[in-house]
mmCIF file of C-alpha atoms and ligand atoms in Angstrom:
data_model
loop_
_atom_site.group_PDB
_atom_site.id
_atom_site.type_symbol
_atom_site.label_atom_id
_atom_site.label_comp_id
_atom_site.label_asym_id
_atom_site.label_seq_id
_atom_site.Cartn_x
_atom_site.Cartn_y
_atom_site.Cartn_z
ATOM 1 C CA UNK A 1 -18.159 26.323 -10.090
ATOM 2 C CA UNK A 2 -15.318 25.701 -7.083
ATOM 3 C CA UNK A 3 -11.947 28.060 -7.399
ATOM 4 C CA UNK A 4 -10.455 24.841 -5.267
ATOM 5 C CA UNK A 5 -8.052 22.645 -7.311
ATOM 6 C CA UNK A 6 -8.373 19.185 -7.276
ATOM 7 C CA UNK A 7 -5.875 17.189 -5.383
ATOM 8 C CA UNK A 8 -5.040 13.408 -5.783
ATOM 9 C CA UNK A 9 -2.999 12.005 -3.613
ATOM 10 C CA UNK A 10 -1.272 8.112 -3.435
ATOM 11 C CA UNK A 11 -1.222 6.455 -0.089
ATOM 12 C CA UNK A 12 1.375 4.014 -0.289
ATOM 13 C CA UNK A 13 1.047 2.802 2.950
ATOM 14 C CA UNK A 14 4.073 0.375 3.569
ATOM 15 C CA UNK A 15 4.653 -0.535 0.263
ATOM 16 C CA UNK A 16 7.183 -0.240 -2.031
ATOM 17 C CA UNK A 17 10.834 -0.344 -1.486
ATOM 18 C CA UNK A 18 13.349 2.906 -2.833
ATOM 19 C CA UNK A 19 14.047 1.215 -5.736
ATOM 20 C CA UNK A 20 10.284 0.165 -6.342
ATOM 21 C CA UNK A 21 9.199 4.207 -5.217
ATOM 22 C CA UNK A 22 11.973 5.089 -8.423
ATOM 23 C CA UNK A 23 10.600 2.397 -10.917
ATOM 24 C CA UNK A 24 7.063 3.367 -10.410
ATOM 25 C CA UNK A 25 8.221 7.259 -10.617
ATOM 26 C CA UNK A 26 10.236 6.386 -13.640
ATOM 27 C CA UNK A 27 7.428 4.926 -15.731
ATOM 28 C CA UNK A 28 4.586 7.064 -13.749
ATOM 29 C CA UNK A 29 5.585 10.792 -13.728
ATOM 30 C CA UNK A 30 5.950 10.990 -18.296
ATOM 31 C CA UNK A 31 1.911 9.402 -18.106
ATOM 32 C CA UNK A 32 1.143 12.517 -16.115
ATOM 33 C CA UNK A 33 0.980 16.601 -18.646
ATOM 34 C CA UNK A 34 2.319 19.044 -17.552
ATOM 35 C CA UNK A 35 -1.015 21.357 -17.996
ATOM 36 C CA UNK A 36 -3.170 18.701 -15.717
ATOM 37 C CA UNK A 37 -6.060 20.378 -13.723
ATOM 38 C CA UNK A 38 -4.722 18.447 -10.372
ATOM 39 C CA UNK A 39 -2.066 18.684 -7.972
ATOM 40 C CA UNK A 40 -0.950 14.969 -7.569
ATOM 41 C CA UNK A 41 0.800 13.923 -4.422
ATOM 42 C CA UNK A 42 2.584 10.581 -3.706
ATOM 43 C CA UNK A 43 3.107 9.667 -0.302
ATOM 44 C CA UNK A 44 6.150 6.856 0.022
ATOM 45 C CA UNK A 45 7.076 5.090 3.134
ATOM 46 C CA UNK A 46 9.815 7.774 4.777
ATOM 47 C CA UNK A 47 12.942 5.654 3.508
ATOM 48 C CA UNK A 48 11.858 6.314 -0.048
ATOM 49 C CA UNK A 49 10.296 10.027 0.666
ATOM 50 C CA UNK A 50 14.708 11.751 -0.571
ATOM 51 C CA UNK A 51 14.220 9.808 -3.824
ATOM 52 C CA UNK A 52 11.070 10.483 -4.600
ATOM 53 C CA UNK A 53 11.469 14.509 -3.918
ATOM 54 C CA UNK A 54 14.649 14.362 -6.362
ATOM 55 C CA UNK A 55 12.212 12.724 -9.110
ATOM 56 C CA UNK A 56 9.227 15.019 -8.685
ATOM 57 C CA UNK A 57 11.842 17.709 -8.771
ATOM 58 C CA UNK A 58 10.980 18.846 -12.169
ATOM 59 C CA UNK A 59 7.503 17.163 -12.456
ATOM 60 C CA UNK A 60 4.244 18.981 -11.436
ATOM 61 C CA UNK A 61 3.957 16.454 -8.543
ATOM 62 C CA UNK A 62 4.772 16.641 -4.868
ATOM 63 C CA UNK A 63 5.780 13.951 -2.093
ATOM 64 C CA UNK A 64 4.196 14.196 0.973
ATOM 65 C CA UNK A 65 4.990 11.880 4.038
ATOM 66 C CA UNK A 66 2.776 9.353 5.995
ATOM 67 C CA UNK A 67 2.832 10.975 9.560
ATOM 68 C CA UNK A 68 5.325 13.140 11.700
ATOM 69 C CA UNK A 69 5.740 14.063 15.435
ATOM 70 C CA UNK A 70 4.485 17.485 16.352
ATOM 71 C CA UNK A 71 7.749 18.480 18.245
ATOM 72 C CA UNK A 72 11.414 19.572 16.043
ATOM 73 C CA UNK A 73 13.310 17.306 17.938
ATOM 74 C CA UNK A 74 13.829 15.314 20.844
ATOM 75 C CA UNK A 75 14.072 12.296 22.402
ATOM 76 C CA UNK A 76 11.242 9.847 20.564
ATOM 77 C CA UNK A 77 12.714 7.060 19.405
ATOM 78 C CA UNK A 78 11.691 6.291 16.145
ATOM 79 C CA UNK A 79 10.000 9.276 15.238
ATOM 80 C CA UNK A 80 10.362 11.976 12.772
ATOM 81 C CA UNK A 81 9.831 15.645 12.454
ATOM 82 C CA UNK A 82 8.466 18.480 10.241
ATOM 83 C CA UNK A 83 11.506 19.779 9.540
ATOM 84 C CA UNK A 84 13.466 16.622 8.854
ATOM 85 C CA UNK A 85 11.052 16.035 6.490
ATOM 86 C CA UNK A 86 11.092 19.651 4.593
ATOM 87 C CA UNK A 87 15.182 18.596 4.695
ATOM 88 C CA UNK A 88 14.264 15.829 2.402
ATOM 89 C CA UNK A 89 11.886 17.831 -0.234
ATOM 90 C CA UNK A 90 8.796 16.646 1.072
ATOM 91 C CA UNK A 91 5.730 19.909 0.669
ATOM 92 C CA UNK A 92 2.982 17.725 2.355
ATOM 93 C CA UNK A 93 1.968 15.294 5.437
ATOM 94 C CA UNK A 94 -1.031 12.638 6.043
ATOM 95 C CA UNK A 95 -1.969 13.036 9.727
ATOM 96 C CA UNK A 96 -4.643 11.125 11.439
ATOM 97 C CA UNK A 97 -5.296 8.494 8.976
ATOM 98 C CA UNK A 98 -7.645 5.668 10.239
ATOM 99 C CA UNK A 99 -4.387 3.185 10.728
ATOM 100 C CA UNK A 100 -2.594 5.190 12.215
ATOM 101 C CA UNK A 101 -5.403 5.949 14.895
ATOM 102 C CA UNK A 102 -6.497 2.436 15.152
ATOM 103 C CA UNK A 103 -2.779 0.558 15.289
ATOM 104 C CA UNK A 104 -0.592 3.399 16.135
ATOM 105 C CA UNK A 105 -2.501 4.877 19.220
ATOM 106 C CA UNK A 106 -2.646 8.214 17.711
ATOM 107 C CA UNK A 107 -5.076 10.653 19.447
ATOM 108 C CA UNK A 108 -7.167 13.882 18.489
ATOM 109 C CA UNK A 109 -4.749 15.474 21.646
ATOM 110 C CA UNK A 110 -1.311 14.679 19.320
ATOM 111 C CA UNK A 111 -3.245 15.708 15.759
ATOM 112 C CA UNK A 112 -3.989 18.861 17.758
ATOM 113 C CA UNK A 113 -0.427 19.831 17.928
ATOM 114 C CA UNK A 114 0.828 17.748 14.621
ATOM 115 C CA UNK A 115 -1.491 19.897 12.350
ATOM 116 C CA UNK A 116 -0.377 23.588 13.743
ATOM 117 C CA UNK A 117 3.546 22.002 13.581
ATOM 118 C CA UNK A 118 2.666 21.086 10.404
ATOM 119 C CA UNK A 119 1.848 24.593 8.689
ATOM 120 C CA UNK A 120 4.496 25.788 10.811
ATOM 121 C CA UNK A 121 7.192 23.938 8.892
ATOM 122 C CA UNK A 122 5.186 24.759 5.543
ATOM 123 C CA UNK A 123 4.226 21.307 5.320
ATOM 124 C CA UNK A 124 0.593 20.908 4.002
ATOM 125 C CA UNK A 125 -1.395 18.548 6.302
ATOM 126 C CA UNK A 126 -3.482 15.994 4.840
ATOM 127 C CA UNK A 127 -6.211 15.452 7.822
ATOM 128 C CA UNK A 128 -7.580 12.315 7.453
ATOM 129 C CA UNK A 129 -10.972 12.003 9.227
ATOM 130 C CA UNK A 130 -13.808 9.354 8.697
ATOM 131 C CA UNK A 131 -16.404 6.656 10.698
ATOM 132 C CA UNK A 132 -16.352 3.148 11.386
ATOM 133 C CA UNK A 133 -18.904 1.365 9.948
ATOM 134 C CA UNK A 134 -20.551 0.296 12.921
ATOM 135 C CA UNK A 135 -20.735 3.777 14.004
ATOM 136 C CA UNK A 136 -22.234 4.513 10.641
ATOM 137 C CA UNK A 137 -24.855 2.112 11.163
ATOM 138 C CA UNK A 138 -26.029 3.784 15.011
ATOM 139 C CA UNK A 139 -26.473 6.864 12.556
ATOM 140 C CA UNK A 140 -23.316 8.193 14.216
ATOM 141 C CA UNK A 141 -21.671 9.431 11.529
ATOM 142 C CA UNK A 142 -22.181 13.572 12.115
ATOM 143 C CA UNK A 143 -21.085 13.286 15.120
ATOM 144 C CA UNK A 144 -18.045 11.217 14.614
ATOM 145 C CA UNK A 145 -16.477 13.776 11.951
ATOM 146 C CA UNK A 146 -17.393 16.683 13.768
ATOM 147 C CA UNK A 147 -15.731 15.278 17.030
ATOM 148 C CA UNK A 148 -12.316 14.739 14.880
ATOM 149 C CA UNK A 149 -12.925 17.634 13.067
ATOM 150 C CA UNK A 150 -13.007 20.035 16.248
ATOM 151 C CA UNK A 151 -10.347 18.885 18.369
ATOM 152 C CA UNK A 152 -7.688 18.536 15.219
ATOM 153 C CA UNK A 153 -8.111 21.792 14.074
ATOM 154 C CA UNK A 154 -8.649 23.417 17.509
ATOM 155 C CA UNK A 155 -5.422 25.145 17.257
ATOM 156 C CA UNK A 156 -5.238 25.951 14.235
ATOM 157 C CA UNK A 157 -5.785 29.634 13.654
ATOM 158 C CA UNK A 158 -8.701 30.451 11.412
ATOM 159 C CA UNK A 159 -6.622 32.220 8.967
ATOM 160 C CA UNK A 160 -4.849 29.088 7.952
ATOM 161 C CA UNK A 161 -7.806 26.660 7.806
ATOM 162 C CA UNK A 162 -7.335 26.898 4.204
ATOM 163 C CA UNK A 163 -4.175 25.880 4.018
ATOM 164 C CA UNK A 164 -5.091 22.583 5.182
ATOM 165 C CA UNK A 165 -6.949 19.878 3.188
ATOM 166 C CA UNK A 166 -9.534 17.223 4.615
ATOM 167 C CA UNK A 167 -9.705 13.725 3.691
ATOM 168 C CA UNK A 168 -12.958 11.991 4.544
ATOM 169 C CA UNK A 169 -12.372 8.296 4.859
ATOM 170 C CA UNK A 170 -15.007 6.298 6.203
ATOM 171 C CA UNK A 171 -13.425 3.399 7.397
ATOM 172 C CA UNK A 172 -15.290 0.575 6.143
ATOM 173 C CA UNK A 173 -14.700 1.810 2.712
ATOM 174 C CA UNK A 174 -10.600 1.555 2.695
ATOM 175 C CA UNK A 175 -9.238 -1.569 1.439
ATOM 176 C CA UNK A 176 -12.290 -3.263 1.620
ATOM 177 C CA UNK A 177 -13.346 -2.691 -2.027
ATOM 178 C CA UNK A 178 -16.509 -1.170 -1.103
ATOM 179 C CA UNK A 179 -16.569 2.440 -2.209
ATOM 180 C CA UNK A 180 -19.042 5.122 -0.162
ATOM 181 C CA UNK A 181 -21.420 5.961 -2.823
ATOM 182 C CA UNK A 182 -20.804 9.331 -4.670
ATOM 183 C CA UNK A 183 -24.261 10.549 -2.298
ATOM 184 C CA UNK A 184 -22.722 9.286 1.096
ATOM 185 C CA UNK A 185 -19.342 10.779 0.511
ATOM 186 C CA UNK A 186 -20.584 13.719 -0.780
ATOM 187 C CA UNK A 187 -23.186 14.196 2.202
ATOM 188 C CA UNK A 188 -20.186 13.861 4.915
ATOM 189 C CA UNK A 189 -18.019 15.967 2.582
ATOM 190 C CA UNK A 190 -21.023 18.623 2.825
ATOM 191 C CA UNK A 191 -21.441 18.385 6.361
ATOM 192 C CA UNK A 192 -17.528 18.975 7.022
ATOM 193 C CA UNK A 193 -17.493 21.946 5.086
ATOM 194 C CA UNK A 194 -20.617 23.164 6.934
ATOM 195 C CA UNK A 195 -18.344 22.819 10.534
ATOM 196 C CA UNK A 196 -15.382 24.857 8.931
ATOM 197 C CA UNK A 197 -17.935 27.192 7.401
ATOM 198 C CA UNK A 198 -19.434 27.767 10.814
ATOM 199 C CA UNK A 199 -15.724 28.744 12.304
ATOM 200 C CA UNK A 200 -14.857 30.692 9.425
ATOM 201 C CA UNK A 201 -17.244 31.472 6.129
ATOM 202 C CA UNK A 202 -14.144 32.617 4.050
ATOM 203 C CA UNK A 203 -12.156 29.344 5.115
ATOM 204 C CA UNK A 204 -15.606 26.740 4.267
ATOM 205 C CA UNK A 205 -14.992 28.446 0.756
ATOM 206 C CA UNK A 206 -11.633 27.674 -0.154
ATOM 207 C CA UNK A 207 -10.539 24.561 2.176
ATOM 208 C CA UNK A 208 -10.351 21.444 0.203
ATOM 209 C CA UNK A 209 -11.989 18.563 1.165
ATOM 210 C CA UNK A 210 -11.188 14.911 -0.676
ATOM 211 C CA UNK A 211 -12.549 11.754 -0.082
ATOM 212 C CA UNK A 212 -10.658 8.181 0.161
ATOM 213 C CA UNK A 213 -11.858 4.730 0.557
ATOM 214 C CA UNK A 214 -11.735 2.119 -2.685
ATOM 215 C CA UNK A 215 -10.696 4.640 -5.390
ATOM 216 C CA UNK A 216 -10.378 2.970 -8.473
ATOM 217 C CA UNK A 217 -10.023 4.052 -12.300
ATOM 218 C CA UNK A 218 -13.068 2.487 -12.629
ATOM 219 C CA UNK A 219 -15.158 4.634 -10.084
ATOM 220 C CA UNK A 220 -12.627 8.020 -10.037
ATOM 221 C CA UNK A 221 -14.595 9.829 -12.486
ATOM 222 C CA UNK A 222 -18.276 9.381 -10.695
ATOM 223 C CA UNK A 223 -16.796 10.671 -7.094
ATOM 224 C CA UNK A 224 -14.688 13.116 -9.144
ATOM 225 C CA UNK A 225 -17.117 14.425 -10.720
ATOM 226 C CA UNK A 226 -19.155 15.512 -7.742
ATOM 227 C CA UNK A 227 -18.796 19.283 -7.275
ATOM 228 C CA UNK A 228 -18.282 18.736 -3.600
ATOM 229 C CA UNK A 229 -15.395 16.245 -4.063
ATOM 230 C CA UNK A 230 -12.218 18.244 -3.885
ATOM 231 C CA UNK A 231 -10.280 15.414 -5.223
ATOM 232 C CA UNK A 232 -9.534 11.864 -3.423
ATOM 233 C CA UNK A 233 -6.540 9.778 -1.639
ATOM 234 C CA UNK A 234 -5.978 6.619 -3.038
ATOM 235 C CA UNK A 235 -4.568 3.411 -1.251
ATOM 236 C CA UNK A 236 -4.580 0.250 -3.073
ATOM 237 C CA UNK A 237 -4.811 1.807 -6.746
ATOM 238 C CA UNK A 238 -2.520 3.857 -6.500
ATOM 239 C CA UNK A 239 0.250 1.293 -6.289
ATOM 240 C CA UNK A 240 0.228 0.675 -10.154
ATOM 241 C CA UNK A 241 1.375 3.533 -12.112
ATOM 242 C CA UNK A 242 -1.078 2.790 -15.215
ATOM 243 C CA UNK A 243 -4.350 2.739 -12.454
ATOM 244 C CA UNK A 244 -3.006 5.947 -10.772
ATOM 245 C CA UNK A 245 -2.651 7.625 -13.963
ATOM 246 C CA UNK A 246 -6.026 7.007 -15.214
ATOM 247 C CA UNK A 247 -7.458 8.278 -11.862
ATOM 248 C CA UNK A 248 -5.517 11.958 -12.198
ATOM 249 C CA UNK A 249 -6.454 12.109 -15.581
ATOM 250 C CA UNK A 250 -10.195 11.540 -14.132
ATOM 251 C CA UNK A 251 -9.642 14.543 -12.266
ATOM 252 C CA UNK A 252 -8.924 16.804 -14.889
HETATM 253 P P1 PGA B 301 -7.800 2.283 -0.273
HETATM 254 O O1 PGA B 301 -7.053 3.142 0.875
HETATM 255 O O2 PGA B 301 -7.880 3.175 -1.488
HETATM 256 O O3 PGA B 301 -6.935 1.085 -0.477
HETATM 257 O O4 PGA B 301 -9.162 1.957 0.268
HETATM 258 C C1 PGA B 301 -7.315 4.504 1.027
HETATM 259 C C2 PGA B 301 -6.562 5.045 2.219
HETATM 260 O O5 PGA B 301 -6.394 4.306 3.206
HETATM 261 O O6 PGA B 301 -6.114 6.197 2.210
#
């Protein structure tokens, strides 16, 4: 049986407005025990990341943010930092999700530096790593996560590898309603571990490792219940409270 906690985290993506993030919160956090097995994160869009903190204040869950630049401060317009972020009660970051690296630009060379800033700042980093589905189809798919894998973590000392979490994604499975069965995310989940095993044994052990693409309450418990599946991050379902609910209660 796995020591590692299970960890669900909400996605938010650009939705919900602060006084949306504090309805959902209001009716949300008394659905969720206080002796749950997970950690639950939410991740708001930044605006609403202050008012969310305040409301998890005395909740078991956390607020974590959508992305951050790797540097404390400086001139980049319309970015954000670690530490701004710690300043507004937020424990956790998503780096590297698909989006981000297929709109946004972002690059292995920046999630090389975000996820060592990251720990830095005490900020948990969410890595988000995953294929397309074209790439799955060339039989690709190895090679993919071990490419991401590798250069994100590169600097990250092996002593902290567990304090970072992995979220496989394959892309063709977010948003499109078409979850990777419990066997294909499990397989990719195995095969990350594997990479971080072969770094450090000790750090394969304990890192967690979640999977995200199509959660629902109605397929939570099947993934979940996987013994490699550390836990999952959840776009679309985890917008409505009730559906979010049901899938942290699936986790514990
Ligand atoms: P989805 O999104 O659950 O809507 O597929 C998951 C994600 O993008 O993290």
């Amino acid at each position: 049986m796995s020591e590692r906690q299970p960890l669900i985290a909400a996605n938010w993506k650009m939705h919900k407005t602060v006084a949306e993030a504090e309805a959902f919160l209001g009716d949300f956090l008394p659905r969720i025990d206080d002796d749950i097995a997970a950690e639950v994160l939410i991740c708001p869009p930044f605006l609403a990341l202050r008012v969310a903190a305040e409301h998890c204040l005395r909740s078991r869950v956390r607020v974590a943010a959508q992305n951050m630049h790797f540097e404390a401060d400086g001139a980049f317009t319309g970015e954000v930092s670690a530490q701004m972020l710690r300043e507004a009660g937020v424990d956790a970051v998503l780096l590297g999700h698909s989006e981000r690296r297929r709109y946004f630009g972002e690059t292995d060379e920046a999630l090389a530096l975000k996820v060592p800033a990251a720990l830095n700042a005490r900020l948990q980093p969410i890595l988000c790593v995953g294929e397309a589905g074209d790439e799955r189809d060339r039989g690709e798919t190895e090679t993919v996560l071990r490419r991401q894998l590798e250069a994100d973590l590169a600097e990250v000392p092996d002593s902290e590898l567990p304090e970072v979490v992995v979220a496989y994604e394959p892309i063709w499975a977010i948003g499109t309603g078409r979850t990777a069965t419990p066997d294909q995310a499990e397989e990719a989940i195995d095969h990350l571990r594997q990479l971080v095993t072969t770094r450090d044994p000790e750090a394969g052990e304990r890192i967690r490792i979640i999977y995200g693409g199509s959660v629902s309450a109605e397929n939570a418990a099947e993934l979940l219940g996987r013994e490699g599946i550390d836990g999952a991050l959840v776009g679309g379902a985890s917008l409505d409270q009730a559906s979010f609910a049901d899938i942290v209660m699936a986790a514990s």
